[in-house]
């Protein structure tokens, strides 16, 4: 069975682009437009990877990642942050919230799938509990 990826992204164009690229590469993709829907789907689907936009309306991606980490049902799921704000320090903030990695927007359509595949690889470290 192909790996499942949950994309949590409020921007429709980005959500569609990421979904199209990953589906074309053979992944099963589920998408959510809000952190709340993302948390619900994460519990239901237990995806192999969650791509989490950090900037979401309402609950943001950092808060959602912390919520995933605190729930025993989702605490071991791998989360990779997606953010348009390639600010120095963001990576450390994302890691402290429980993200395993970091991808920047705009999406580079030539390298995106390869970057994602590294995080889906079973050899990539899963989150450790504090
Ligand atoms: Mn956003």
Short mmCIF file of N, CA, C and O and ligand atoms in Angstrom, two decimals:
data_model
loop_
_atom_site.label_atom_id
_atom_site.label_comp_id
_atom_site.label_asym_id
_atom_site.label_seq_id
_atom_site.Cartn_x
_atom_site.Cartn_y
_atom_site.Cartn_z
N UNK A 1 0.85 -1.19 0.00
CA UNK A 1 0.00 0.00 0.00
C UNK A 1 0.89 1.24 0.00
O UNK A 1 1.88 1.29 0.71
N UNK A 2 0.53 2.21 -0.81
CA UNK A 2 1.37 3.40 -0.89
C UNK A 2 1.22 4.25 0.38
O UNK A 2 0.17 4.26 1.01
N UNK A 3 2.28 4.95 0.76
CA UNK A 3 2.24 5.75 1.98
C UNK A 3 1.16 6.83 1.91
O UNK A 3 0.86 7.36 0.85
N UNK A 4 0.59 7.11 3.09
CA UNK A 4 -0.45 8.13 3.19
C UNK A 4 0.14 9.43 3.74
O UNK A 4 0.84 9.40 4.76
N UNK A 5 -0.21 10.50 3.09
CA UNK A 5 0.26 11.82 3.53
C UNK A 5 -0.94 12.71 3.77
O UNK A 5 -1.86 12.79 2.94
N UNK A 6 -0.94 13.36 4.91
CA UNK A 6 -1.99 14.33 5.24
C UNK A 6 -1.41 15.74 5.07
O UNK A 6 -0.39 16.07 5.67
N UNK A 7 -2.06 16.53 4.23
CA UNK A 7 -1.62 17.91 3.97
C UNK A 7 -2.57 18.85 4.69
O UNK A 7 -3.78 18.84 4.43
N UNK A 8 -2.05 19.65 5.62
CA UNK A 8 -2.87 20.63 6.32
C UNK A 8 -2.42 22.00 5.82
O UNK A 8 -1.31 22.47 6.14
N UNK A 9 -3.26 22.62 5.01
CA UNK A 9 -2.88 23.86 4.31
C UNK A 9 -4.14 24.63 3.99
O UNK A 9 -5.06 24.08 3.37
N UNK A 10 -4.21 25.90 4.41
CA UNK A 10 -5.44 26.67 4.19
C UNK A 10 -5.49 27.31 2.80
O UNK A 10 -6.57 27.64 2.32
N UNK A 11 -4.34 27.50 2.17
CA UNK A 11 -4.33 28.14 0.85
C UNK A 11 -4.72 27.12 -0.23
O UNK A 11 -4.01 26.13 -0.43
N UNK A 12 -5.86 27.36 -0.92
CA UNK A 12 -6.36 26.35 -1.86
C UNK A 12 -5.37 26.02 -2.98
O UNK A 12 -5.23 24.86 -3.36
N UNK A 13 -4.68 27.04 -3.50
CA UNK A 13 -3.74 26.80 -4.60
C UNK A 13 -2.57 25.93 -4.14
O UNK A 13 -2.17 24.99 -4.83
N UNK A 14 -2.06 26.23 -2.96
CA UNK A 14 -0.95 25.41 -2.42
C UNK A 14 -1.41 23.99 -2.10
O UNK A 14 -0.69 23.03 -2.34
N UNK A 15 -2.62 23.89 -1.54
CA UNK A 15 -3.16 22.58 -1.17
C UNK A 15 -3.29 21.71 -2.43
O UNK A 15 -2.93 20.55 -2.43
N UNK A 16 -3.79 22.33 -3.51
CA UNK A 16 -3.99 21.61 -4.75
C UNK A 16 -2.64 21.22 -5.38
O UNK A 16 -2.46 20.10 -5.85
N UNK A 17 -1.69 22.15 -5.35
CA UNK A 17 -0.37 21.87 -5.93
C UNK A 17 0.31 20.72 -5.21
O UNK A 17 0.80 19.77 -5.83
N UNK A 18 0.33 20.79 -3.89
CA UNK A 18 0.98 19.74 -3.09
C UNK A 18 0.29 18.39 -3.31
O UNK A 18 0.94 17.37 -3.52
N UNK A 19 -1.06 18.42 -3.32
CA UNK A 19 -1.82 17.19 -3.54
C UNK A 19 -1.50 16.59 -4.91
O UNK A 19 -1.23 15.40 -5.03
N UNK A 20 -1.52 17.43 -5.94
CA UNK A 20 -1.27 16.95 -7.31
C UNK A 20 0.13 16.35 -7.43
O UNK A 20 0.31 15.28 -8.01
N UNK A 21 1.13 17.04 -6.88
CA UNK A 21 2.51 16.55 -6.99
C UNK A 21 2.68 15.21 -6.30
O UNK A 21 3.30 14.29 -6.83
N UNK A 22 2.09 15.09 -5.12
CA UNK A 22 2.27 13.86 -4.33
C UNK A 22 1.45 12.71 -4.92
O UNK A 22 1.91 11.57 -4.93
N UNK A 23 0.25 13.01 -5.39
CA UNK A 23 -0.57 11.94 -6.02
C UNK A 23 0.11 11.44 -7.29
O UNK A 23 0.12 10.23 -7.55
N UNK A 24 0.69 12.36 -8.06
CA UNK A 24 1.39 11.96 -9.29
C UNK A 24 2.57 11.05 -8.97
O UNK A 24 2.97 10.22 -9.78
N UNK A 25 3.12 11.20 -7.77
CA UNK A 25 4.26 10.37 -7.35
C UNK A 25 3.80 9.07 -6.70
O UNK A 25 4.62 8.27 -6.25
N UNK A 26 2.47 8.87 -6.60
CA UNK A 26 1.96 7.59 -6.12
C UNK A 26 1.55 7.57 -4.65
O UNK A 26 1.16 6.52 -4.14
N UNK A 27 1.60 8.72 -3.98
CA UNK A 27 1.18 8.75 -2.58
C UNK A 27 -0.35 8.85 -2.49
O UNK A 27 -0.99 9.37 -3.40
N UNK A 28 -0.89 8.35 -1.39
CA UNK A 28 -2.30 8.59 -1.07
C UNK A 28 -2.35 9.88 -0.29
O UNK A 28 -1.76 9.97 0.79
N UNK A 29 -3.05 10.86 -0.81
CA UNK A 29 -3.04 12.18 -0.18
C UNK A 29 -4.42 12.53 0.38
O UNK A 29 -5.44 12.34 -0.29
N UNK A 30 -4.44 13.02 1.61
CA UNK A 30 -5.64 13.55 2.23
C UNK A 30 -5.34 14.99 2.59
O UNK A 30 -4.22 15.29 3.01
N UNK A 31 -6.31 15.87 2.43
CA UNK A 31 -6.05 17.27 2.68
C UNK A 31 -7.05 17.86 3.66
O UNK A 31 -8.21 17.46 3.69
N UNK A 32 -6.55 18.79 4.47
CA UNK A 32 -7.40 19.53 5.40
C UNK A 32 -7.06 21.01 5.25
O UNK A 32 -5.90 21.37 5.03
N UNK A 33 -8.09 21.86 5.39
CA UNK A 33 -7.88 23.30 5.22
C UNK A 33 -7.73 24.02 6.56
O UNK A 33 -7.48 25.22 6.59
N UNK A 34 -7.87 23.27 7.66
CA UNK A 34 -7.72 23.91 8.97
C UNK A 34 -7.03 22.95 9.93
O UNK A 34 -7.01 21.72 9.71
N UNK A 35 -6.47 23.50 11.00
CA UNK A 35 -5.81 22.67 12.00
C UNK A 35 -6.80 21.70 12.63
O UNK A 35 -6.49 20.53 12.87
N UNK A 36 -8.03 22.19 12.87
CA UNK A 36 -9.03 21.36 13.53
C UNK A 36 -9.35 20.12 12.68
O UNK A 36 -9.40 19.00 13.20
N UNK A 37 -9.57 20.34 11.37
CA UNK A 37 -9.82 19.21 10.47
C UNK A 37 -8.58 18.32 10.37
O UNK A 37 -8.69 17.09 10.29
N UNK A 38 -7.41 18.95 10.38
CA UNK A 38 -6.17 18.19 10.31
C UNK A 38 -6.00 17.27 11.51
O UNK A 38 -5.62 16.10 11.36
N UNK A 39 -6.32 17.75 12.70
CA UNK A 39 -6.20 16.93 13.91
C UNK A 39 -7.16 15.75 13.86
O UNK A 39 -6.80 14.63 14.22
N UNK A 40 -8.37 16.01 13.40
CA UNK A 40 -9.38 14.95 13.30
C UNK A 40 -8.92 13.87 12.30
O UNK A 40 -8.95 12.67 12.61
N UNK A 41 -8.44 14.32 11.13
CA UNK A 41 -7.99 13.36 10.11
C UNK A 41 -6.74 12.61 10.56
O UNK A 41 -6.57 11.44 10.25
N UNK A 42 -5.88 13.28 11.30
CA UNK A 42 -4.66 12.61 11.79
C UNK A 42 -5.02 11.44 12.69
O UNK A 42 -4.43 10.36 12.60
N UNK A 43 -6.03 11.64 13.54
CA UNK A 43 -6.47 10.56 14.44
C UNK A 43 -7.11 9.43 13.64
O UNK A 43 -6.89 8.26 13.92
N UNK A 44 -7.94 9.80 12.66
CA UNK A 44 -8.66 8.79 11.86
C UNK A 44 -7.73 7.99 10.96
O UNK A 44 -7.85 6.78 10.84
N UNK A 45 -6.81 8.69 10.31
CA UNK A 45 -6.03 8.07 9.23
C UNK A 45 -4.67 7.56 9.68
O UNK A 45 -4.10 6.69 9.04
N UNK A 46 -4.12 8.13 10.74
CA UNK A 46 -2.76 7.83 11.17
C UNK A 46 -1.82 7.78 9.96
O UNK A 46 -1.24 6.74 9.64
N UNK A 47 -1.67 8.93 9.29
CA UNK A 47 -0.87 8.97 8.06
C UNK A 47 0.63 8.74 8.34
O UNK A 47 1.09 8.89 9.47
N UNK A 48 1.34 8.37 7.27
CA UNK A 48 2.78 8.15 7.39
C UNK A 48 3.53 9.48 7.56
O UNK A 48 4.65 9.51 8.08
N UNK A 49 2.91 10.55 7.09
CA UNK A 49 3.53 11.87 7.21
C UNK A 49 2.43 12.93 7.22
O UNK A 49 1.42 12.80 6.51
N UNK A 50 2.64 13.97 8.02
CA UNK A 50 1.75 15.13 8.00
C UNK A 50 2.56 16.34 7.55
O UNK A 50 3.60 16.64 8.14
N UNK A 51 2.10 16.99 6.48
CA UNK A 51 2.72 18.24 6.05
C UNK A 51 1.86 19.36 6.64
O UNK A 51 0.67 19.48 6.32
N UNK A 52 2.44 20.14 7.52
CA UNK A 52 1.68 21.10 8.32
C UNK A 52 2.08 22.53 8.00
O UNK A 52 3.18 22.97 8.33
N UNK A 53 1.17 23.25 7.33
CA UNK A 53 1.36 24.69 7.14
C UNK A 53 1.39 25.33 8.53
O UNK A 53 0.54 25.02 9.37
N UNK A 54 2.37 26.18 8.77
CA UNK A 54 2.44 26.79 10.11
C UNK A 54 1.47 27.94 10.25
O UNK A 54 0.99 28.24 11.34
N UNK A 55 1.17 28.60 9.14
CA UNK A 55 0.28 29.75 9.18
C UNK A 55 -1.13 29.35 8.75
O UNK A 55 -1.43 29.23 7.57
N UNK A 56 -1.98 29.09 9.75
CA UNK A 56 -3.36 28.68 9.50
C UNK A 56 -4.27 29.62 10.27
O UNK A 56 -3.90 30.12 11.33
N UNK A 57 -5.49 29.87 9.77
CA UNK A 57 -6.43 30.70 10.52
C UNK A 57 -6.89 29.96 11.78
O UNK A 57 -6.97 28.75 11.78
N UNK A 58 -7.16 30.68 12.83
CA UNK A 58 -7.54 30.02 14.08
C UNK A 58 -6.32 29.36 14.69
O UNK A 58 -5.27 29.98 14.82
N UNK A 59 -6.47 28.08 15.02
CA UNK A 59 -5.33 27.35 15.57
C UNK A 59 -4.24 27.26 14.51
O UNK A 59 -4.51 26.86 13.38
N UNK A 60 -3.00 27.69 14.83
CA UNK A 60 -1.95 27.63 13.82
C UNK A 60 -1.24 26.27 13.83
O UNK A 60 -1.53 25.40 14.65
N UNK A 61 -0.32 26.11 12.89
CA UNK A 61 0.33 24.82 12.70
C UNK A 61 1.21 24.40 13.86
O UNK A 61 1.35 23.20 14.13
N UNK A 62 1.81 25.36 14.55
CA UNK A 62 2.65 25.02 15.71
C UNK A 62 1.79 24.47 16.84
O UNK A 62 2.12 23.46 17.47
N UNK A 63 0.68 25.15 17.06
CA UNK A 63 -0.26 24.72 18.10
C UNK A 63 -0.82 23.34 17.77
O UNK A 63 -0.95 22.47 18.64
N UNK A 64 -1.15 23.15 16.49
CA UNK A 64 -1.69 21.86 16.05
C UNK A 64 -0.65 20.75 16.24
O UNK A 64 -0.98 19.63 16.67
N UNK A 65 0.61 21.06 15.95
CA UNK A 65 1.67 20.06 16.12
C UNK A 65 1.83 19.69 17.59
O UNK A 65 1.97 18.52 17.94
N UNK A 66 1.78 20.70 18.46
CA UNK A 66 1.86 20.42 19.90
C UNK A 66 0.68 19.54 20.34
O UNK A 66 0.85 18.63 21.15
N UNK A 67 -0.50 19.83 19.80
CA UNK A 67 -1.69 19.03 20.15
C UNK A 67 -1.51 17.58 19.70
O UNK A 67 -1.88 16.65 20.42
N UNK A 68 -0.93 17.38 18.51
CA UNK A 68 -0.66 16.01 18.03
C UNK A 68 0.30 15.30 18.97
O UNK A 68 0.12 14.12 19.30
N UNK A 69 1.32 16.02 19.41
CA UNK A 69 2.34 15.43 20.27
C UNK A 69 1.76 15.04 21.64
O UNK A 69 2.22 14.11 22.27
N UNK A 70 0.77 15.82 22.09
CA UNK A 70 0.22 15.59 23.43
C UNK A 70 -0.84 14.49 23.46
O UNK A 70 -1.21 14.02 24.53
N UNK A 71 -1.33 14.10 22.28
CA UNK A 71 -2.37 13.07 22.20
C UNK A 71 -1.69 11.72 21.94
O UNK A 71 -0.98 11.55 20.94
N UNK A 72 -1.89 10.78 22.83
CA UNK A 72 -1.22 9.47 22.70
C UNK A 72 -1.54 8.79 21.37
O UNK A 72 -0.74 8.03 20.84
N UNK A 73 -2.73 9.11 20.80
CA UNK A 73 -3.13 8.49 19.53
C UNK A 73 -2.31 9.01 18.35
O UNK A 73 -2.24 8.38 17.30
N UNK A 74 -1.69 10.17 18.51
CA UNK A 74 -1.00 10.80 17.37
C UNK A 74 0.43 11.22 17.70
O UNK A 74 1.12 11.79 16.86
N UNK A 75 0.87 10.94 18.93
CA UNK A 75 2.16 11.50 19.38
C UNK A 75 3.36 10.99 18.59
O UNK A 75 4.39 11.65 18.55
N UNK A 76 3.21 9.82 17.95
CA UNK A 76 4.36 9.30 17.21
C UNK A 76 4.27 9.57 15.70
O UNK A 76 5.09 9.07 14.93
N UNK A 77 3.29 10.36 15.28
CA UNK A 77 3.18 10.67 13.84
C UNK A 77 4.22 11.73 13.46
O UNK A 77 4.48 12.65 14.23
N UNK A 78 4.76 11.56 12.28
CA UNK A 78 5.80 12.47 11.81
C UNK A 78 5.17 13.72 11.21
O UNK A 78 4.30 13.62 10.34
N UNK A 79 5.60 14.87 11.65
CA UNK A 79 5.08 16.14 11.13
C UNK A 79 6.22 16.95 10.52
O UNK A 79 7.27 17.12 11.15
N UNK A 80 6.01 17.41 9.31
CA UNK A 80 6.98 18.30 8.67
C UNK A 80 6.30 19.65 8.43
O UNK A 80 5.19 19.71 7.89
N UNK A 81 6.94 20.72 8.88
CA UNK A 81 6.37 22.05 8.76
C UNK A 81 6.49 22.56 7.33
O UNK A 81 7.50 22.34 6.66
N UNK A 82 5.43 23.25 6.89
CA UNK A 82 5.43 23.94 5.60
C UNK A 82 5.23 25.41 5.92
O UNK A 82 4.23 25.77 6.53
N UNK A 83 6.14 26.26 5.50
CA UNK A 83 5.92 27.65 5.80
C UNK A 83 6.46 28.57 4.73
O UNK A 83 7.46 28.28 4.07
N UNK A 84 5.76 29.67 4.53
CA UNK A 84 6.19 30.69 3.57
C UNK A 84 7.21 31.61 4.20
O UNK A 84 7.91 32.34 3.51
N UNK A 85 7.28 31.55 5.49
CA UNK A 85 8.16 32.49 6.19
C UNK A 85 9.48 31.82 6.50
O UNK A 85 9.66 31.23 7.55
N UNK A 86 10.40 31.92 5.52
CA UNK A 86 11.70 31.28 5.69
C UNK A 86 12.59 32.15 6.57
O UNK A 86 13.68 32.56 6.20
N UNK A 87 12.08 32.43 7.74
CA UNK A 87 12.79 33.31 8.67
C UNK A 87 13.80 32.50 9.47
O UNK A 87 13.53 31.37 9.85
N UNK A 88 14.94 33.16 9.72
CA UNK A 88 15.94 32.52 10.55
C UNK A 88 15.31 32.23 11.92
O UNK A 88 14.65 33.09 12.49
N UNK A 89 15.46 31.02 12.39
CA UNK A 89 14.88 30.68 13.68
C UNK A 89 13.60 29.88 13.60
O UNK A 89 13.23 29.22 14.55
N UNK A 90 12.91 29.96 12.45
CA UNK A 90 11.65 29.23 12.30
C UNK A 90 11.83 27.73 12.44
O UNK A 90 10.98 27.04 12.99
N UNK A 91 12.96 27.23 11.91
CA UNK A 91 13.20 25.79 11.96
C UNK A 91 13.29 25.31 13.40
O UNK A 91 12.72 24.29 13.77
N UNK A 92 14.01 26.08 14.22
CA UNK A 92 14.15 25.72 15.63
C UNK A 92 12.80 25.77 16.34
O UNK A 92 12.48 24.91 17.16
N UNK A 93 12.00 26.78 16.01
CA UNK A 93 10.67 26.91 16.63
C UNK A 93 9.80 25.72 16.24
O UNK A 93 9.12 25.13 17.09
N UNK A 94 9.87 25.34 14.95
CA UNK A 94 9.08 24.20 14.47
C UNK A 94 9.54 22.92 15.17
O UNK A 94 8.71 22.09 15.56
N UNK A 95 10.83 22.76 15.32
CA UNK A 95 11.35 21.55 15.96
C UNK A 95 10.94 21.49 17.43
O UNK A 95 10.61 20.43 17.95
N UNK A 96 10.97 22.63 18.10
CA UNK A 96 10.55 22.65 19.51
C UNK A 96 9.08 22.27 19.66
O UNK A 96 8.69 21.68 20.66
N UNK A 97 8.27 22.65 18.65
CA UNK A 97 6.84 22.30 18.70
C UNK A 97 6.61 20.82 18.40
O UNK A 97 5.52 20.31 18.62
N UNK A 98 7.65 20.15 17.87
CA UNK A 98 7.51 18.72 17.60
C UNK A 98 7.58 18.33 16.14
O UNK A 98 7.27 17.20 15.79
N UNK A 99 7.99 19.27 15.27
CA UNK A 99 8.15 18.93 13.86
C UNK A 99 9.46 18.19 13.65
O UNK A 99 10.46 18.48 14.30
N UNK A 100 9.44 17.23 12.71
CA UNK A 100 10.64 16.45 12.39
C UNK A 100 11.46 17.11 11.30
O UNK A 100 12.57 16.69 11.01
N UNK A 101 10.90 18.08 10.64
CA UNK A 101 11.60 18.74 9.54
C UNK A 101 10.81 19.94 9.07
O UNK A 101 9.80 20.31 9.67
N UNK A 102 11.26 20.49 7.97
CA UNK A 102 10.88 21.82 7.60
C UNK A 102 10.98 21.95 6.08
O UNK A 102 12.03 21.62 5.51
N UNK A 103 9.93 22.39 5.40
CA UNK A 103 9.99 22.68 3.96
C UNK A 103 9.45 24.09 3.74
O UNK A 103 8.47 24.49 4.35
N UNK A 104 10.10 24.83 2.84
CA UNK A 104 9.70 26.22 2.64
C UNK A 104 8.85 26.39 1.38
O UNK A 104 8.99 25.66 0.42
N UNK A 105 7.96 27.38 1.46
CA UNK A 105 7.16 27.78 0.32
C UNK A 105 7.75 29.08 -0.23
O UNK A 105 8.32 29.85 0.54
N UNK A 106 7.64 29.42 -1.52
CA UNK A 106 6.90 28.65 -2.52
C UNK A 106 7.50 27.27 -2.77
O UNK A 106 8.70 27.07 -2.65
N UNK A 107 6.60 26.33 -3.12
CA UNK A 107 6.99 24.95 -3.41
C UNK A 107 7.85 24.93 -4.68
O UNK A 107 7.46 25.49 -5.70
N UNK A 108 8.99 24.28 -4.59
CA UNK A 108 9.82 24.03 -5.77
C UNK A 108 9.33 22.72 -6.38
O UNK A 108 9.58 21.64 -5.83
N UNK A 109 8.60 22.84 -7.50
CA UNK A 109 7.93 21.65 -8.06
C UNK A 109 8.93 20.58 -8.52
O UNK A 109 8.58 19.42 -8.63
N UNK A 110 10.19 20.97 -8.77
CA UNK A 110 11.17 19.98 -9.25
C UNK A 110 11.75 19.16 -8.11
O UNK A 110 12.19 18.04 -8.30
N UNK A 111 11.80 19.73 -6.91
CA UNK A 111 12.47 19.01 -5.81
C UNK A 111 11.52 18.59 -4.70
O UNK A 111 11.90 17.87 -3.79
N UNK A 112 10.25 19.04 -4.77
CA UNK A 112 9.33 18.83 -3.65
C UNK A 112 9.13 17.35 -3.30
O UNK A 112 9.26 16.95 -2.15
N UNK A 113 8.83 16.55 -4.33
CA UNK A 113 8.52 15.14 -4.07
C UNK A 113 9.73 14.42 -3.47
O UNK A 113 9.59 13.63 -2.52
N UNK A 114 10.91 14.72 -3.98
CA UNK A 114 12.11 14.09 -3.44
C UNK A 114 12.33 14.52 -1.98
O UNK A 114 12.71 13.70 -1.13
N UNK A 115 12.11 15.80 -1.69
CA UNK A 115 12.26 16.28 -0.32
C UNK A 115 11.28 15.57 0.61
O UNK A 115 11.65 15.14 1.71
N UNK A 116 10.04 15.43 0.16
CA UNK A 116 9.03 14.77 0.99
C UNK A 116 9.38 13.30 1.19
O UNK A 116 9.22 12.76 2.30
N UNK A 117 9.89 12.65 0.14
CA UNK A 117 10.16 11.21 0.22
C UNK A 117 11.20 10.89 1.29
O UNK A 117 11.17 9.83 1.91
N UNK A 118 12.11 11.81 1.53
CA UNK A 118 13.12 11.59 2.60
C UNK A 118 12.44 11.48 3.96
O UNK A 118 12.85 10.71 4.82
N UNK A 119 11.38 12.28 4.15
CA UNK A 119 10.69 12.26 5.44
C UNK A 119 9.77 11.04 5.58
O UNK A 119 9.49 10.61 6.69
N UNK A 120 9.30 10.52 4.45
CA UNK A 120 8.41 9.36 4.49
C UNK A 120 9.21 8.07 4.71
O UNK A 120 8.69 7.10 5.24
N UNK A 121 10.48 8.09 4.34
CA UNK A 121 11.34 6.92 4.48
C UNK A 121 11.28 6.38 5.91
O UNK A 121 11.43 7.14 6.87
N UNK A 122 11.02 5.06 6.06
CA UNK A 122 10.90 4.49 7.41
C UNK A 122 12.16 4.69 8.25
O UNK A 122 12.09 4.64 9.48
N UNK A 123 13.29 4.93 7.60
CA UNK A 123 14.54 5.12 8.34
C UNK A 123 14.66 6.50 8.97
O UNK A 123 15.51 6.74 9.82
N UNK A 124 13.78 7.43 8.53
CA UNK A 124 13.87 8.78 9.08
C UNK A 124 13.37 8.77 10.53
O UNK A 124 12.38 8.13 10.84
N UNK A 125 14.07 9.43 11.43
CA UNK A 125 13.68 9.36 12.84
C UNK A 125 12.25 9.83 13.11
O UNK A 125 11.81 10.82 12.54
N UNK A 126 11.55 9.08 13.93
CA UNK A 126 10.22 9.49 14.37
C UNK A 126 10.39 10.41 15.60
O UNK A 126 11.44 10.43 16.21
N UNK A 127 9.35 11.14 15.95
CA UNK A 127 9.48 12.08 17.05
C UNK A 127 9.86 11.39 18.37
O UNK A 127 9.40 10.29 18.64
N UNK A 128 10.64 12.07 19.14
CA UNK A 128 10.98 11.54 20.45
C UNK A 128 10.19 12.31 21.50
O UNK A 128 9.91 13.49 21.33
N UNK A 129 9.80 11.64 22.53
CA UNK A 129 9.05 12.30 23.61
C UNK A 129 10.03 13.02 24.53
O UNK A 129 11.11 12.56 24.76
N UNK A 130 9.61 14.17 25.00
CA UNK A 130 10.43 14.91 25.98
C UNK A 130 10.40 14.17 27.31
O UNK A 130 9.41 13.66 27.70
MN1 LIG B 1 -1.37 29.26 5.42
#
